Coordinates of C-alpha atoms in Angstrom, one line a residue:
X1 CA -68.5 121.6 13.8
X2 CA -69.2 118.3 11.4
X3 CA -68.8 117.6 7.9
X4 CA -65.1 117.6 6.9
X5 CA -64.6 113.4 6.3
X6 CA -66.1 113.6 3.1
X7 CA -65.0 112.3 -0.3
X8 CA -62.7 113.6 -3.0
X9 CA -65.9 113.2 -5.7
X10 CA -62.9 113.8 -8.4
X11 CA -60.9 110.9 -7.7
X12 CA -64.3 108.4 -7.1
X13 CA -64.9 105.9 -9.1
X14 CA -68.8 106.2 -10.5
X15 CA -69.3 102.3 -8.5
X16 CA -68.0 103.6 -5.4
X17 CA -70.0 107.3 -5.8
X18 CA -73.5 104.9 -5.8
X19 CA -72.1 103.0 -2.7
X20 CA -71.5 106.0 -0.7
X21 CA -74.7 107.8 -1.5
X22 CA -76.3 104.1 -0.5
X23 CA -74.5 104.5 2.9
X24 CA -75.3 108.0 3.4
X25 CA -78.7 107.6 2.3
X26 CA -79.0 104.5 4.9
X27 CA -78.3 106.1 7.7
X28 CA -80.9 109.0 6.9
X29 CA -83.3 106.5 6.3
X30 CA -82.2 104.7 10.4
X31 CA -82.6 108.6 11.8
X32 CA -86.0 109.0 10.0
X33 CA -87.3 105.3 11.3
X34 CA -85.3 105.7 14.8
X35 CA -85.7 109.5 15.4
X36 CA -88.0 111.3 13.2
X37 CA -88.4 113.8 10.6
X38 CA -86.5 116.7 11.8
X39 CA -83.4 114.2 12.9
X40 CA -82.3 113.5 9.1
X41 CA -81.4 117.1 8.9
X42 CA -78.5 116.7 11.3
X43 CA -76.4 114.2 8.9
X44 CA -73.0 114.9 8.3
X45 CA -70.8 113.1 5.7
X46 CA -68.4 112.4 9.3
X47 CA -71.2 109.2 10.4
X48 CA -70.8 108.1 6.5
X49 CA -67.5 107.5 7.0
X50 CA -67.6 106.2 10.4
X51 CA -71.0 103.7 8.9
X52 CA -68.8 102.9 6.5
X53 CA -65.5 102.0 8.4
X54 CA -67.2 100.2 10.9
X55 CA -68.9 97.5 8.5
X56 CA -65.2 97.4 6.9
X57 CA -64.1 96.2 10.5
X58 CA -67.0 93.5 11.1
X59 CA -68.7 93.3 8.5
X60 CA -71.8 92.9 9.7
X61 CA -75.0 91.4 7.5
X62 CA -76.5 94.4 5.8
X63 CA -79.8 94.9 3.5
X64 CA -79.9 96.6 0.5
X65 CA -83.0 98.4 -1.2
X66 CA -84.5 100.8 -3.0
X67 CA -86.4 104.1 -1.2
X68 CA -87.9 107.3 -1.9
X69 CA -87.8 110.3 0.2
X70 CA -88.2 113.9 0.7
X71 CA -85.2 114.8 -1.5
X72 CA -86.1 112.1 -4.2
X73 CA -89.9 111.6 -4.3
X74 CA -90.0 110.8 -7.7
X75 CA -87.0 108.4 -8.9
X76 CA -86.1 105.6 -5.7
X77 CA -82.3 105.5 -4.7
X78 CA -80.5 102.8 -3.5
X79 CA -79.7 102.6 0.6
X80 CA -77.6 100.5 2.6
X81 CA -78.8 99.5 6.0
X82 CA -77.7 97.1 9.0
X83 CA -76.8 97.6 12.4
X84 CA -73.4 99.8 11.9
X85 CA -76.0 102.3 10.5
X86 CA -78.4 102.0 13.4
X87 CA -75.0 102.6 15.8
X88 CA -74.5 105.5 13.6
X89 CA -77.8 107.4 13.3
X90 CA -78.1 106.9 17.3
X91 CA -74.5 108.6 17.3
X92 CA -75.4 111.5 15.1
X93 CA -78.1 112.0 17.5
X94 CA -76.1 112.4 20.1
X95 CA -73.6 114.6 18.6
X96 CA -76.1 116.8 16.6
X97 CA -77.9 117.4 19.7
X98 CA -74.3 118.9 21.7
X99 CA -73.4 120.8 18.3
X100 CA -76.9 122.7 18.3
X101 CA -77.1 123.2 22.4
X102 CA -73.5 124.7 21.7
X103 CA -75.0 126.9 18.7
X104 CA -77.1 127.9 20.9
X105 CA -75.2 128.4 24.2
X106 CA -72.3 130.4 22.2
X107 CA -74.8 132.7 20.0
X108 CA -78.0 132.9 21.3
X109 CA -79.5 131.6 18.1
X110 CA -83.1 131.3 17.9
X111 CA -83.4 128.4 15.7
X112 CA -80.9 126.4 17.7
X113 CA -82.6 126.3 20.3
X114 CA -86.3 125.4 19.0
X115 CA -83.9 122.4 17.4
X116 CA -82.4 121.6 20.8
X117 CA -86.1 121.8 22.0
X118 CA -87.5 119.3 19.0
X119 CA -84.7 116.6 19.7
X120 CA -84.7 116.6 23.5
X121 CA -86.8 113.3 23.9
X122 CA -85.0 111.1 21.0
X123 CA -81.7 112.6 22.7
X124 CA -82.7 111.4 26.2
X125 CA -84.1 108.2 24.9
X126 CA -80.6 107.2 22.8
X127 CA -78.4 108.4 25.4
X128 CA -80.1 105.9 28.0
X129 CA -78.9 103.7 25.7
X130 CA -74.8 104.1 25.6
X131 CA -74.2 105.7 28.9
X132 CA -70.4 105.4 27.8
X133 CA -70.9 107.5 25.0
X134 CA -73.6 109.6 26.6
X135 CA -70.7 109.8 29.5
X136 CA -68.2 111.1 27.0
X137 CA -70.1 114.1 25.8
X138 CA -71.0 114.7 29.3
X139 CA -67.1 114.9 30.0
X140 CA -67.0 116.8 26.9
X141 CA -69.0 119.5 27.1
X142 CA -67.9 120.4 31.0
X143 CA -64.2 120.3 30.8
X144 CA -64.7 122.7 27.3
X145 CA -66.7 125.0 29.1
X146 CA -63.6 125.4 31.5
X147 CA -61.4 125.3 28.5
X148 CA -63.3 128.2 26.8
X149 CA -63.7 130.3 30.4
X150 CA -60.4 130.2 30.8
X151 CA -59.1 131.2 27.2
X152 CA -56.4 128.0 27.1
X153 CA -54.6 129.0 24.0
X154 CA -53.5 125.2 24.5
X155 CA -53.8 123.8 21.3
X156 CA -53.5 119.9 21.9
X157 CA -55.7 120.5 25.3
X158 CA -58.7 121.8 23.2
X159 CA -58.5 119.7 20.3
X160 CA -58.0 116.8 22.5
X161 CA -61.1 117.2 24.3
X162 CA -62.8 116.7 20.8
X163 CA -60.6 114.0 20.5
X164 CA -61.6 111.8 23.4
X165 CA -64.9 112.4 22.5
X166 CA -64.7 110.6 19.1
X167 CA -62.6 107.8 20.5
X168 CA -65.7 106.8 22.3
X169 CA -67.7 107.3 19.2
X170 CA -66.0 105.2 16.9
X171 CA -65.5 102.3 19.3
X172 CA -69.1 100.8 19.7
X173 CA -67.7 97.2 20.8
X174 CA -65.7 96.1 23.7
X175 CA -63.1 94.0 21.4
X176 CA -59.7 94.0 20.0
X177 CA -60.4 96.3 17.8
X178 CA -61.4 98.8 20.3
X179 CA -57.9 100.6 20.8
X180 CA -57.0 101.0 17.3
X181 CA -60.3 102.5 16.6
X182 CA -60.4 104.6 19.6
X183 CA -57.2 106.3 18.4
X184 CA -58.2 106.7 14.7
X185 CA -61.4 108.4 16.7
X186 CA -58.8 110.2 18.7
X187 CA -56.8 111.8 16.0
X188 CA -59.7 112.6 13.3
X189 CA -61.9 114.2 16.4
X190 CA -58.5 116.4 16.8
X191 CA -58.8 117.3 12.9
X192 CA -62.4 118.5 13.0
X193 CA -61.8 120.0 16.0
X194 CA -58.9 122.5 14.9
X195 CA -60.1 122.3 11.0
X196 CA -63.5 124.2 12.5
X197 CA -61.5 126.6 14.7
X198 CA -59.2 127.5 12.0
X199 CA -62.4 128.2 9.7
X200 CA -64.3 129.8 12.6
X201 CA -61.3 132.0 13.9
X202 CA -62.1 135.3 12.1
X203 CA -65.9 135.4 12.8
X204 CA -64.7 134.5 16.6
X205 CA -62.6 137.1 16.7
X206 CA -64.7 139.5 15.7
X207 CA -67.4 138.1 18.3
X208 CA -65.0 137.6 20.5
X209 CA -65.8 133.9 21.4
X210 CA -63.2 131.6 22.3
X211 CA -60.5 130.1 20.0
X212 CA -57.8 128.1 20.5
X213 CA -55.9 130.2 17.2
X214 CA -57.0 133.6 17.9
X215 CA -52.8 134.0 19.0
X216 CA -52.0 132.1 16.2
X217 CA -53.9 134.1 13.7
X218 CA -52.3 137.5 13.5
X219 CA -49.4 136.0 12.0
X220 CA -48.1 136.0 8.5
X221 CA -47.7 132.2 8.4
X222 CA -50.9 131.6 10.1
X223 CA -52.0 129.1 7.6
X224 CA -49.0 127.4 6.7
X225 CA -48.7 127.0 10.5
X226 CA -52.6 125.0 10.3
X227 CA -51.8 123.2 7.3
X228 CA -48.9 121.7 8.9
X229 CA -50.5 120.8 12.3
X230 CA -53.3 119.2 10.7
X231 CA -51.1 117.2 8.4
X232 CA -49.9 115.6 11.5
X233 CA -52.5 114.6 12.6
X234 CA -53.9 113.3 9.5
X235 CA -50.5 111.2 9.3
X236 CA -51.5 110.0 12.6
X237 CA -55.5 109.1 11.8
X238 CA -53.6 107.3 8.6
X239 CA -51.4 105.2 10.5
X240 CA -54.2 103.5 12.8
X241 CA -56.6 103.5 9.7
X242 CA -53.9 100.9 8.0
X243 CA -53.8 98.7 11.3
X244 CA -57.2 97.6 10.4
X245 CA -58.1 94.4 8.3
X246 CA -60.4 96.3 6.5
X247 CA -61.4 95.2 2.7
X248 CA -64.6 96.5 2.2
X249 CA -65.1 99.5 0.4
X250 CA -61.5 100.1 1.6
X251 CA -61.1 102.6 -1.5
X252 CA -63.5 104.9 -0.7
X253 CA -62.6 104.9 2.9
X254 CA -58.7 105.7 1.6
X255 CA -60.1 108.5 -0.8
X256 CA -62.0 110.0 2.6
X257 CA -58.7 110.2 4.8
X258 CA -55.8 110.6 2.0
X259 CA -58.0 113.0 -0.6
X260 CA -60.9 114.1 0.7
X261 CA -60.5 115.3 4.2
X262 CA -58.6 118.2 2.7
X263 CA -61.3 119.2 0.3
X264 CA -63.4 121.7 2.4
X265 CA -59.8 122.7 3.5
X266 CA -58.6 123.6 0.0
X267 CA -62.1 125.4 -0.3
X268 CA -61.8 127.8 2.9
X269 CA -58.5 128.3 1.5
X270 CA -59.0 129.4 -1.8
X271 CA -62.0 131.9 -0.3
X272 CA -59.4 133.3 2.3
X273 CA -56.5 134.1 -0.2
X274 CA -59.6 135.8 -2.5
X275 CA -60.5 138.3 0.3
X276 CA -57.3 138.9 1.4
X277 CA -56.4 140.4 -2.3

């Protein structure tokens, strides 16, 4: 369901390209040392941003260095690390694990499964660790399940559960911060939520597993209709983004939410309009 907070490479600045590939590359470095091998596969561009938000808020000491790895053995690249990557690595765990069990649990897929199998220790062993958070997907994953069985063509009550879900995610601290963040987690969890339905909704109808746009979806405006719900909500994420005191990296945090948010959006759009002629 992951991967849509990612940059707008375009409108980077070549400074602020190295930092964000030091911030990815930090946290796959934290789920290599905290959860093996396997667990780097799971990264999404999402826990970069949320990393990356998070030291903005409080800004917390960090190391920097120079690594090799699987992907670069030859040439070392430079990582960020510190304990907002730690947080983060532990979260992608956690919300790997759920995305896979569902891959599994909606399709039967082989592979998902042997995954599921592979990352059930770590998964255990981190969620000991934030029963909140390990709460949340708890909460998550039963009241979908009821969502789905019942075909709710509610679109705020399915996206919302995703939403709730990232509210606990991006609020690692007790603090004043905690509310603001919670509903920037709140709106953006309701953007991946619908932005993967909407590019899931033909292959679910033809499946015929549940989708929150499958009435939606035979209409000529279908995507006009998206396009404008999602810009809602983004206006909403933007709004509690701008609440925080956040300096930063606070320019590649504002190309995520302003520019590149949309860019896997103007992708699947593209491909669409291409098939349909």
């Amino acid at each position: 369901m992951f991967g849509y907070l990612t940059v707008c490479r375009e409108e980077l600045k070549i400074k602020d390209e190295r930092t964000y590939k030091a911030w990815y590359c930090g946290i796959c470095e934290e789920l290599k040392k905290r959860h093996g091998q396997l667990s780097r596969f799971t990264l999404t561009y999402d826990m970069t941003f949320l990393a990356m938000l998070l030291q903005g808020v409080y800004e917390d000491p960090t190391e920097q260095g120079q690594k090799r790895c699987l992907p670069h053995p030859i040439k070392k690249h430079p990582v960020i690390t510190g304990e907002m990557t730690a947080y983060v690595a532990d979260m992608n765990v956690l919300l790997a694990y759920y995305d896979i069990l569902d891959d599994w649990e909606d399709e039967r897929k082989p592979g998902a499964w042997l995954f599921c199998r592979a990352l059930r220790k770590t998964f255990e062993e981190t969620a000991a660790k934030y029963p909140r958070q390990k709460q949340a997907i708890e909460d998550y994953l039963k009241n979908l399940k009821v969502c789905e069985s019942s075909e709710s063509r509610d679109i705020d009550l399915a996206s919302g559960l995703t939403g709730k879900l990232m509210a606990e995610i991006f609020t690692p601290r007790e603090d004043a911060f905690r509310e603001t963040l919670g509903r920037l987690g709140f709106h953006l969890g309701k953007f991946i939520y619908l932005m993967d339905a909407w590019e899931d909704v033909e292959k679910d109808t033809q499946k015929g597993n549940y989708n929150p746009f499958m009435k939606w979806a035979a209409e000529d405006n279908f995507d006009d209709r998206v396009y404008q719900l999602l810009l809602l909500i983004v206006s909403d994420a933007a709004r509690e983004f701008e609440k925080l005191p956040i300096e930063e990296n606070v320019d590649i945090l504002r190309n995520i939410l302003y520019c590149g948010i949309w860019s896997k959006y103007q992708i699947l759009l593209k491909h669409k309009k291409e098939r349909t002629k």
